mmCIF file of C-alpha atoms in Angstrom:
data_model
loop_
_atom_site.group_PDB
_atom_site.id
_atom_site.type_symbol
_atom_site.label_atom_id
_atom_site.label_comp_id
_atom_site.label_asym_id
_atom_site.label_seq_id
_atom_site.Cartn_x
_atom_site.Cartn_y
_atom_site.Cartn_z
ATOM 1 C CA UNK V 1 -0.115 0.098 -0.214
ATOM 2 C CA UNK V 2 1.193 3.245 -1.024
ATOM 3 C CA UNK V 3 1.570 5.862 2.028
ATOM 4 C CA UNK V 4 -0.855 8.830 1.678
ATOM 5 C CA UNK V 5 0.520 12.318 1.621
ATOM 6 C CA UNK V 6 -0.858 13.046 4.987
ATOM 7 C CA UNK V 7 1.061 10.097 6.336
ATOM 8 C CA UNK V 8 4.247 11.427 4.766
ATOM 9 C CA UNK V 9 4.059 15.179 5.137
ATOM 10 C CA UNK V 10 5.963 15.478 8.584
ATOM 11 C CA UNK V 11 8.889 13.197 7.059
ATOM 12 C CA UNK V 12 8.952 15.574 4.044
ATOM 13 C CA UNK V 13 9.226 18.616 5.977
ATOM 14 C CA UNK V 14 12.029 16.935 8.091
ATOM 15 C CA UNK V 15 13.881 16.248 4.692
ATOM 16 C CA UNK V 16 13.363 19.590 3.335
ATOM 17 C CA UNK V 17 14.573 21.308 6.528
ATOM 18 C CA UNK V 18 17.405 18.800 6.636
ATOM 19 C CA UNK V 19 18.438 19.465 3.215
ATOM 20 C CA UNK V 20 18.474 23.599 3.946
ATOM 21 C CA UNK V 21 20.372 23.084 6.811
ATOM 22 C CA UNK V 22 22.851 20.737 5.074
ATOM 23 C CA UNK V 23 23.470 23.311 2.513
ATOM 24 C CA UNK V 24 25.020 25.688 4.815
ATOM 25 C CA UNK V 25 24.505 28.739 6.652
ATOM 26 C CA UNK V 26 22.964 32.145 5.579
ATOM 27 C CA UNK V 27 25.331 34.556 4.173
ATOM 28 C CA UNK V 28 26.329 38.019 5.464
ATOM 29 C CA UNK V 29 26.826 40.177 2.372
ATOM 30 C CA UNK V 30 24.600 42.822 1.534
ATOM 31 C CA UNK V 31 22.032 42.465 -1.437
ATOM 32 C CA UNK V 32 22.102 44.537 -4.429
ATOM 33 C CA UNK V 33 19.596 47.235 -4.713
ATOM 34 C CA UNK V 34 18.030 46.726 -7.073
ATOM 35 C CA UNK V 35 18.603 43.064 -7.083
ATOM 36 C CA UNK V 36 18.481 40.859 -10.152
ATOM 37 C CA UNK V 37 14.757 40.489 -11.170
ATOM 38 C CA UNK V 38 14.350 36.878 -12.244
ATOM 39 C CA UNK V 39 10.647 37.552 -13.700
ATOM 40 C CA UNK V 40 12.266 40.167 -16.142
ATOM 41 C CA UNK V 41 15.403 37.941 -16.649
ATOM 42 C CA UNK V 42 13.008 35.253 -17.595
ATOM 43 C CA UNK V 43 11.255 37.155 -20.348
ATOM 44 C CA UNK V 44 14.635 38.184 -22.084
ATOM 45 C CA UNK V 45 15.462 34.416 -21.888
ATOM 46 C CA UNK V 46 12.579 33.198 -23.841
ATOM 47 C CA UNK V 47 13.329 34.377 -27.307
ATOM 48 C CA UNK V 48 16.833 33.054 -26.938
ATOM 49 C CA UNK V 49 16.586 29.650 -25.127
ATOM 50 C CA UNK V 50 14.264 28.023 -27.826
ATOM 51 C CA UNK V 51 14.437 24.190 -27.752
ATOM 52 C CA UNK V 52 15.824 22.576 -30.832
ATOM 53 C CA UNK V 53 13.616 20.521 -33.116
ATOM 54 C CA UNK V 54 12.821 16.993 -31.768
ATOM 55 C CA UNK V 55 13.583 13.998 -33.894
ATOM 56 C CA UNK V 56 11.270 11.701 -31.865
ATOM 57 C CA UNK V 57 8.991 11.630 -28.999
ATOM 58 C CA UNK V 58 7.608 8.456 -27.929
ATOM 59 C CA UNK V 59 5.489 7.636 -25.033
ATOM 60 C CA UNK V 60 6.270 4.381 -23.261
ATOM 61 C CA UNK V 61 3.852 1.562 -22.778
ATOM 62 C CA UNK V 62 2.333 1.373 -19.202
ATOM 63 C CA UNK V 63 3.728 -0.768 -16.982
ATOM 64 C CA UNK V 64 7.644 0.197 -16.924
ATOM 65 C CA UNK V 65 9.437 3.416 -15.877
ATOM 66 C CA UNK V 66 12.831 4.464 -14.783
ATOM 67 C CA UNK V 67 13.496 3.418 -11.115
ATOM 68 C CA UNK V 68 14.041 7.148 -10.016
ATOM 69 C CA UNK V 69 10.905 8.089 -11.180
ATOM 70 C CA UNK V 70 9.147 5.398 -9.427
ATOM 71 C CA UNK V 71 11.081 6.101 -6.138
ATOM 72 C CA UNK V 72 10.573 9.839 -6.315
ATOM 73 C CA UNK V 73 6.553 9.275 -7.151
ATOM 74 C CA UNK V 74 6.283 7.134 -4.010
ATOM 75 C CA UNK V 75 8.312 9.726 -2.113
ATOM 76 C CA UNK V 76 5.959 12.223 -3.267
ATOM 77 C CA UNK V 77 2.879 10.374 -2.212
ATOM 78 C CA UNK V 78 1.738 9.631 -5.967
ATOM 79 C CA UNK V 79 1.105 6.160 -7.304
ATOM 80 C CA UNK V 80 3.923 4.988 -10.037
ATOM 81 C CA UNK V 81 0.895 3.695 -12.119
ATOM 82 C CA UNK V 82 -0.309 7.297 -12.858
ATOM 83 C CA UNK V 83 3.279 8.263 -14.175
ATOM 84 C CA UNK V 84 4.014 8.590 -17.838
ATOM 85 C CA UNK V 85 7.411 7.978 -19.398
ATOM 86 C CA UNK V 86 8.207 10.129 -22.417
ATOM 87 C CA UNK V 87 11.319 9.277 -24.431
ATOM 88 C CA UNK V 88 12.423 12.358 -26.105
ATOM 89 C CA UNK V 89 15.449 12.798 -28.710
ATOM 90 C CA UNK V 90 16.303 16.406 -29.762
ATOM 91 C CA UNK V 91 18.053 17.149 -32.971
ATOM 92 C CA UNK V 92 21.386 18.079 -30.967
ATOM 93 C CA UNK V 93 21.593 14.706 -29.344
ATOM 94 C CA UNK V 94 21.566 11.094 -30.783
ATOM 95 C CA UNK V 95 20.702 9.807 -27.327
ATOM 96 C CA UNK V 96 17.202 10.391 -25.980
ATOM 97 C CA UNK V 97 16.131 11.601 -22.467
ATOM 98 C CA UNK V 98 13.774 9.924 -20.385
ATOM 99 C CA UNK V 99 11.173 12.373 -18.531
ATOM 100 C CA UNK V 100 8.548 11.151 -16.426
ATOM 101 C CA UNK V 101 5.348 13.103 -16.065
ATOM 102 C CA UNK V 102 2.379 12.398 -13.762
ATOM 103 C CA UNK V 103 -0.746 12.390 -15.769
ATOM 104 C CA UNK V 104 -2.521 14.860 -13.409
ATOM 105 C CA UNK V 105 0.509 17.475 -13.916
ATOM 106 C CA UNK V 106 -0.571 20.992 -14.931
ATOM 107 C CA UNK V 107 2.472 20.962 -17.053
ATOM 108 C CA UNK V 108 1.893 19.745 -20.372
ATOM 109 C CA UNK V 109 4.133 17.324 -22.360
ATOM 110 C CA UNK V 110 5.018 20.164 -24.685
ATOM 111 C CA UNK V 111 5.674 22.564 -21.778
ATOM 112 C CA UNK V 112 8.052 20.012 -20.130
ATOM 113 C CA UNK V 113 9.845 19.150 -23.567
ATOM 114 C CA UNK V 114 10.302 22.978 -24.485
ATOM 115 C CA UNK V 115 11.427 23.889 -20.952
ATOM 116 C CA UNK V 116 13.837 21.374 -20.729
ATOM 117 C CA UNK V 117 14.918 21.642 -24.420
ATOM 118 C CA UNK V 118 15.555 25.089 -24.059
ATOM 119 C CA UNK V 119 18.511 24.711 -21.882
ATOM 120 C CA UNK V 120 21.905 24.865 -23.817
ATOM 121 C CA UNK V 121 22.946 21.380 -24.747
ATOM 122 C CA UNK V 122 25.910 21.486 -22.593
ATOM 123 C CA UNK V 123 23.773 22.109 -19.544
ATOM 124 C CA UNK V 124 21.356 19.317 -20.730
ATOM 125 C CA UNK V 125 24.115 17.012 -20.904
ATOM 126 C CA UNK V 126 24.499 16.730 -17.129
ATOM 127 C CA UNK V 127 20.787 16.345 -16.367
ATOM 128 C CA UNK V 128 19.485 12.605 -16.433
ATOM 129 C CA UNK V 129 15.844 12.792 -15.620
ATOM 130 C CA UNK V 130 13.202 15.317 -15.633
ATOM 131 C CA UNK V 131 10.144 14.486 -13.402
ATOM 132 C CA UNK V 132 6.961 16.543 -13.180
ATOM 133 C CA UNK V 133 4.372 16.149 -10.530
ATOM 134 C CA UNK V 134 1.156 18.130 -9.886
ATOM 135 C CA UNK V 135 2.455 19.581 -6.925
ATOM 136 C CA UNK V 136 4.721 18.443 -3.863
ATOM 137 C CA UNK V 137 4.516 16.479 -0.746
ATOM 138 C CA UNK V 138 5.485 19.606 1.152
ATOM 139 C CA UNK V 139 3.326 22.688 0.273
ATOM 140 C CA UNK V 140 5.072 25.762 -1.376
ATOM 141 C CA UNK V 141 7.843 23.906 -3.069
ATOM 142 C CA UNK V 142 8.297 24.741 -6.925
ATOM 143 C CA UNK V 143 11.401 22.305 -7.674
ATOM 144 C CA UNK V 144 13.636 19.915 -6.468
ATOM 145 C CA UNK V 145 17.162 18.963 -7.463
ATOM 146 C CA UNK V 146 19.112 15.822 -6.810
ATOM 147 C CA UNK V 147 22.615 17.122 -7.644
ATOM 148 C CA UNK V 148 24.247 14.057 -6.669
ATOM 149 C CA UNK V 149 22.149 11.783 -9.414
ATOM 150 C CA UNK V 150 21.611 14.642 -11.869
ATOM 151 C CA UNK V 151 17.784 14.631 -11.632
ATOM 152 C CA UNK V 152 15.541 17.600 -11.564
ATOM 153 C CA UNK V 153 11.792 17.394 -10.261
ATOM 154 C CA UNK V 154 9.180 20.095 -10.852
ATOM 155 C CA UNK V 155 5.725 20.937 -9.464
ATOM 156 C CA UNK V 156 2.728 22.332 -10.811
ATOM 157 C CA UNK V 157 3.420 24.396 -14.225
ATOM 158 C CA UNK V 158 6.839 26.016 -13.238
ATOM 159 C CA UNK V 159 8.173 26.499 -16.672
ATOM 160 C CA UNK V 160 10.274 29.431 -15.678
ATOM 161 C CA UNK V 161 13.749 29.544 -17.618
ATOM 162 C CA UNK V 162 15.524 31.032 -14.504
ATOM 163 C CA UNK V 163 13.986 28.065 -12.340
ATOM 164 C CA UNK V 164 15.351 25.400 -14.583
ATOM 165 C CA UNK V 165 18.727 27.031 -14.921
ATOM 166 C CA UNK V 166 19.101 27.589 -11.374
ATOM 167 C CA UNK V 167 18.058 23.944 -10.648
ATOM 168 C CA UNK V 168 20.914 23.073 -13.349
ATOM 169 C CA UNK V 169 23.246 25.018 -11.402
ATOM 170 C CA UNK V 170 22.939 22.762 -8.435
ATOM 171 C CA UNK V 171 23.877 19.982 -10.496
ATOM 172 C CA UNK V 172 26.796 21.926 -12.056
ATOM 173 C CA UNK V 173 27.614 22.776 -8.225
ATOM 174 C CA UNK V 174 28.054 18.916 -7.425
ATOM 175 C CA UNK V 175 29.842 18.113 -10.713
ATOM 176 C CA UNK V 176 32.366 20.572 -10.174
ATOM 177 C CA UNK V 177 33.165 19.870 -6.736
ATOM 178 C CA UNK V 178 35.699 17.508 -5.027
ATOM 179 C CA UNK V 179 33.693 14.915 -3.204
ATOM 180 C CA UNK V 180 31.080 17.609 -2.553
ATOM 181 C CA UNK V 181 29.603 20.898 -3.828
ATOM 182 C CA UNK V 182 31.860 23.432 -5.634
ATOM 183 C CA UNK V 183 30.361 25.991 -3.831
ATOM 184 C CA UNK V 184 31.992 24.834 -0.660
ATOM 185 C CA UNK V 185 35.335 24.793 -1.835
ATOM 186 C CA UNK V 186 38.069 27.342 -1.043
ATOM 187 C CA UNK V 187 38.257 28.463 -4.865
ATOM 188 C CA UNK V 188 34.385 29.497 -4.638
ATOM 189 C CA UNK V 189 34.958 31.003 -1.313
ATOM 190 C CA UNK V 190 37.833 33.172 -2.286
ATOM 191 C CA UNK V 191 35.955 34.483 -5.216
ATOM 192 C CA UNK V 192 32.916 35.170 -3.147
ATOM 193 C CA UNK V 193 34.886 36.954 -0.445
ATOM 194 C CA UNK V 194 36.490 39.066 -3.205
ATOM 195 C CA UNK V 195 32.914 40.670 -3.970
ATOM 196 C CA UNK V 196 31.094 43.016 -2.041
ATOM 197 C CA UNK V 197 27.538 42.018 -2.807
ATOM 198 C CA UNK V 198 25.001 39.361 -3.465
ATOM 199 C CA UNK V 199 22.882 39.162 -6.605
ATOM 200 C CA UNK V 200 19.593 38.442 -4.990
ATOM 201 C CA UNK V 201 17.877 38.075 -1.593
ATOM 202 C CA UNK V 202 17.461 34.503 -2.400
ATOM 203 C CA UNK V 203 21.237 33.916 -2.852
ATOM 204 C CA UNK V 204 21.664 34.997 0.753
ATOM 205 C CA UNK V 205 20.031 31.533 1.738
ATOM 206 C CA UNK V 206 23.638 29.602 1.541
ATOM 207 C CA UNK V 207 26.444 29.130 -0.689
ATOM 208 C CA UNK V 208 24.873 26.442 -2.725
ATOM 209 C CA UNK V 209 21.821 28.749 -3.560
ATOM 210 C CA UNK V 210 24.502 31.674 -4.186
ATOM 211 C CA UNK V 211 26.228 29.688 -6.952
ATOM 212 C CA UNK V 212 23.363 28.571 -8.650
ATOM 213 C CA UNK V 213 21.951 32.147 -8.656
ATOM 214 C CA UNK V 214 25.089 32.895 -10.481
ATOM 215 C CA UNK V 215 24.717 30.315 -12.904
ATOM 216 C CA UNK V 216 21.779 32.350 -14.001
ATOM 217 C CA UNK V 217 23.473 35.292 -14.416
ATOM 218 C CA UNK V 218 26.341 33.794 -16.237
ATOM 219 C CA UNK V 219 23.924 31.899 -18.540
ATOM 220 C CA UNK V 220 22.304 35.202 -19.104
ATOM 221 C CA UNK V 221 25.480 37.204 -19.668
ATOM 222 C CA UNK V 222 26.315 34.271 -22.578
ATOM 223 C CA UNK V 223 23.073 34.108 -24.484
ATOM 224 C CA UNK V 224 21.085 37.212 -24.010
ATOM 225 C CA UNK V 225 22.041 40.095 -26.473
ATOM 226 C CA UNK V 226 23.892 42.736 -24.449
ATOM 227 C CA UNK V 227 24.196 40.203 -21.372
ATOM 228 C CA UNK V 228 24.215 41.850 -17.962
ATOM 229 C CA UNK V 229 25.324 45.139 -19.141
ATOM 230 C CA UNK V 230 22.125 45.556 -21.367
ATOM 231 C CA UNK V 231 19.708 45.172 -18.466
ATOM 232 C CA UNK V 232 17.686 48.400 -18.554
ATOM 233 C CA UNK V 233 17.195 50.630 -15.685
ATOM 234 C CA UNK V 234 17.025 50.109 -12.678
ATOM 235 C CA UNK V 235 20.220 48.464 -13.553
ATOM 236 C CA UNK V 236 21.748 46.105 -10.833
ATOM 237 C CA UNK V 237 25.385 46.808 -10.031
ATOM 238 C CA UNK V 238 27.035 43.812 -11.807
ATOM 239 C CA UNK V 239 30.594 45.143 -10.770
ATOM 240 C CA UNK V 240 29.664 44.357 -7.199
ATOM 241 C CA UNK V 241 28.989 40.588 -8.114
ATOM 242 C CA UNK V 242 31.249 40.366 -11.076
ATOM 243 C CA UNK V 243 34.206 37.978 -9.713
ATOM 244 C CA UNK V 244 31.592 35.432 -8.710
ATOM 245 C CA UNK V 245 29.524 35.361 -11.996
ATOM 246 C CA UNK V 246 32.926 35.609 -13.871
ATOM 247 C CA UNK V 247 34.125 32.571 -12.257
ATOM 248 C CA UNK V 248 31.079 30.745 -12.951
ATOM 249 C CA UNK V 249 31.189 31.625 -16.697
ATOM 250 C CA UNK V 250 34.703 30.283 -16.801
ATOM 251 C CA UNK V 251 34.109 27.259 -14.800
ATOM 252 C CA UNK V 252 31.324 25.968 -17.094
ATOM 253 C CA UNK V 253 32.576 27.411 -20.252
ATOM 254 C CA UNK V 254 30.426 26.361 -23.355
ATOM 255 C CA UNK V 255 28.004 24.314 -21.047
ATOM 256 C CA UNK V 256 26.113 27.329 -20.453
ATOM 257 C CA UNK V 257 26.272 28.817 -23.840
ATOM 258 C CA UNK V 258 24.114 28.476 -27.063
ATOM 259 C CA UNK V 259 26.405 27.440 -29.881
ATOM 260 C CA UNK V 260 25.323 26.616 -33.380
ATOM 261 C CA UNK V 261 26.028 23.288 -34.227
ATOM 262 C CA UNK V 262 26.712 22.326 -30.765
ATOM 263 C CA UNK V 263 25.846 18.626 -29.850
ATOM 264 C CA UNK V 264 25.657 16.343 -26.515
ATOM 265 C CA UNK V 265 28.037 14.183 -25.169
ATOM 266 C CA UNK V 266 25.888 12.393 -22.151
ATOM 267 C CA UNK V 267 28.906 11.716 -20.259
ATOM 268 C CA UNK V 268 27.805 13.410 -17.082
ATOM 269 C CA UNK V 269 29.725 11.571 -14.214
ATOM 270 C CA UNK V 270 30.845 8.207 -13.260
ATOM 271 C CA UNK V 271 28.249 8.171 -10.386
ATOM 272 C CA UNK V 272 25.022 8.049 -12.783
ATOM 273 C CA UNK V 273 24.106 7.043 -16.291
ATOM 274 C CA UNK V 274 22.171 8.241 -18.956
ATOM 275 C CA UNK V 275 19.019 6.516 -17.431
ATOM 276 C CA UNK V 276 18.496 4.786 -14.118
ATOM 277 C CA UNK V 277 17.462 0.939 -14.498
ATOM 278 C CA UNK V 278 14.103 0.244 -15.800
ATOM 279 C CA UNK V 279 11.697 -1.339 -13.336
ATOM 280 C CA UNK V 280 7.985 -2.366 -12.931
ATOM 281 C CA UNK V 281 5.541 -0.007 -11.858
ATOM 282 C CA UNK V 282 4.227 -2.431 -9.314
ATOM 283 C CA UNK V 283 2.472 -5.839 -9.030
ATOM 284 C CA UNK V 284 -0.499 -4.927 -10.731
ATOM 285 C CA UNK V 285 1.381 -4.103 -14.040
ATOM 286 C CA UNK V 286 3.336 -7.414 -13.417
ATOM 287 C CA UNK V 287 -0.005 -9.453 -13.200
ATOM 288 C CA UNK V 288 -1.079 -7.901 -16.327
ATOM 289 C CA UNK V 289 2.058 -8.784 -18.183
ATOM 290 C CA UNK V 290 2.815 -5.160 -18.769
ATOM 291 C CA UNK V 291 6.605 -5.767 -17.372
ATOM 292 C CA UNK V 292 7.526 -9.203 -17.616
ATOM 293 C CA UNK V 293 11.031 -9.776 -17.248
ATOM 294 C CA UNK V 294 11.536 -6.221 -15.260
ATOM 295 C CA UNK V 295 12.465 -5.813 -11.659
ATOM 296 C CA UNK V 296 9.686 -4.862 -9.307
ATOM 297 C CA UNK V 297 11.346 -2.897 -6.531
ATOM 298 C CA UNK V 298 10.623 -3.918 -2.834
ATOM 299 C CA UNK V 299 10.428 -1.574 -0.104
ATOM 300 C CA UNK V 300 12.857 -2.151 2.672
ATOM 301 C CA UNK V 301 12.324 -1.379 6.227
ATOM 302 C CA UNK V 302 13.898 1.976 5.741
ATOM 303 C CA UNK V 303 11.337 2.859 3.126
ATOM 304 C CA UNK V 304 14.117 2.848 0.387
ATOM 305 C CA UNK V 305 14.031 0.948 -2.812
ATOM 306 C CA UNK V 306 16.674 -1.797 -3.407
ATOM 307 C CA UNK V 307 17.630 -0.407 -6.870
ATOM 308 C CA UNK V 308 18.299 3.255 -5.757
ATOM 309 C CA UNK V 309 21.971 4.464 -5.738
ATOM 310 C CA UNK V 310 23.680 6.402 -2.796
ATOM 311 C CA UNK V 311 23.499 9.597 -4.758
ATOM 312 C CA UNK V 312 19.760 9.351 -5.229
ATOM 313 C CA UNK V 313 19.124 9.039 -1.504
ATOM 314 C CA UNK V 314 20.524 12.524 -0.678
ATOM 315 C CA UNK V 315 17.760 14.925 0.622
ATOM 316 C CA UNK V 316 18.596 17.125 -2.365
ATOM 317 C CA UNK V 317 17.661 20.848 -2.701
ATOM 318 C CA UNK V 318 13.888 22.154 -2.392
ATOM 319 C CA UNK V 319 13.137 25.351 -3.841
ATOM 320 C CA UNK V 320 10.386 27.725 -2.533
ATOM 321 C CA UNK V 321 7.678 28.196 -4.950
ATOM 322 C CA UNK V 322 7.550 31.881 -3.744
ATOM 323 C CA UNK V 323 10.854 32.437 -5.468
ATOM 324 C CA UNK V 324 9.383 32.001 -9.087
ATOM 325 C CA UNK V 325 6.259 32.664 -10.855
ATOM 326 C CA UNK V 326 3.904 30.122 -11.339
ATOM 327 C CA UNK V 327 3.266 29.986 -15.174
ATOM 328 C CA UNK V 328 -0.405 29.819 -16.544
#
């Protein structure tokens, strides 16, 4: 029997608080005034971050799904039987991405594909699964990043480009760290200390969120004509945070640029693969012959699934809905 959301809410809230505490303490630098406006930046991103053509969009037959999608649907209080799996191949990558969407999600299949496809291919390279739910178990959450496994989850219809770039920033943070997050290294802290300000109020949360905010700035400076210098008045003082976003630009290089003719490599990390193992949705699907020969994950006494890798068991980073506009 799948636990109800009410049964799991306390555990989810505890996990959210644990993930926030694990990310570090609040920062102390002053915030730019005016700070960077993510709503305005999102609008500037839209004409620049257009998804490439898709060469195939295939919906899997009901019964099987990537194990990460199953474990996350159970964790969020949903039935794995209600998850759809979409295998999407873009023109700039011969290998598909496997995206999972709850059938009651307010984010359409097209919205999900376009939001993800609009990211630079070098950014998509580092992302394994996209999982979309109607909402999260803990109220007021917009998105959840599993930086260790390279997976991103979204609730409702949050398709803001700034949010998706920010979440990818958490994956970059882990990918470029040394057995941890880059934002916890002396290299990043030295750069942080060399600037006088933070770019947004949300960057004040901790260094992981500050780094992810600077991934937005660095990507914007790369792909929007005129870059950060072209933002109209009231214009944030980019000089006060320049060392931080310049460090991110240099660190990530072409991964956060839109380059004509660029293609994927899909070699994100030795910790994860292009997809998690394919498993059965559950005993009903197995009984109906929808997943013969596919593992049916068993719940252990700790509530974990046998096939979940250590990187997937990390709490991850939850983002508050109040930080981003909920798209219509």
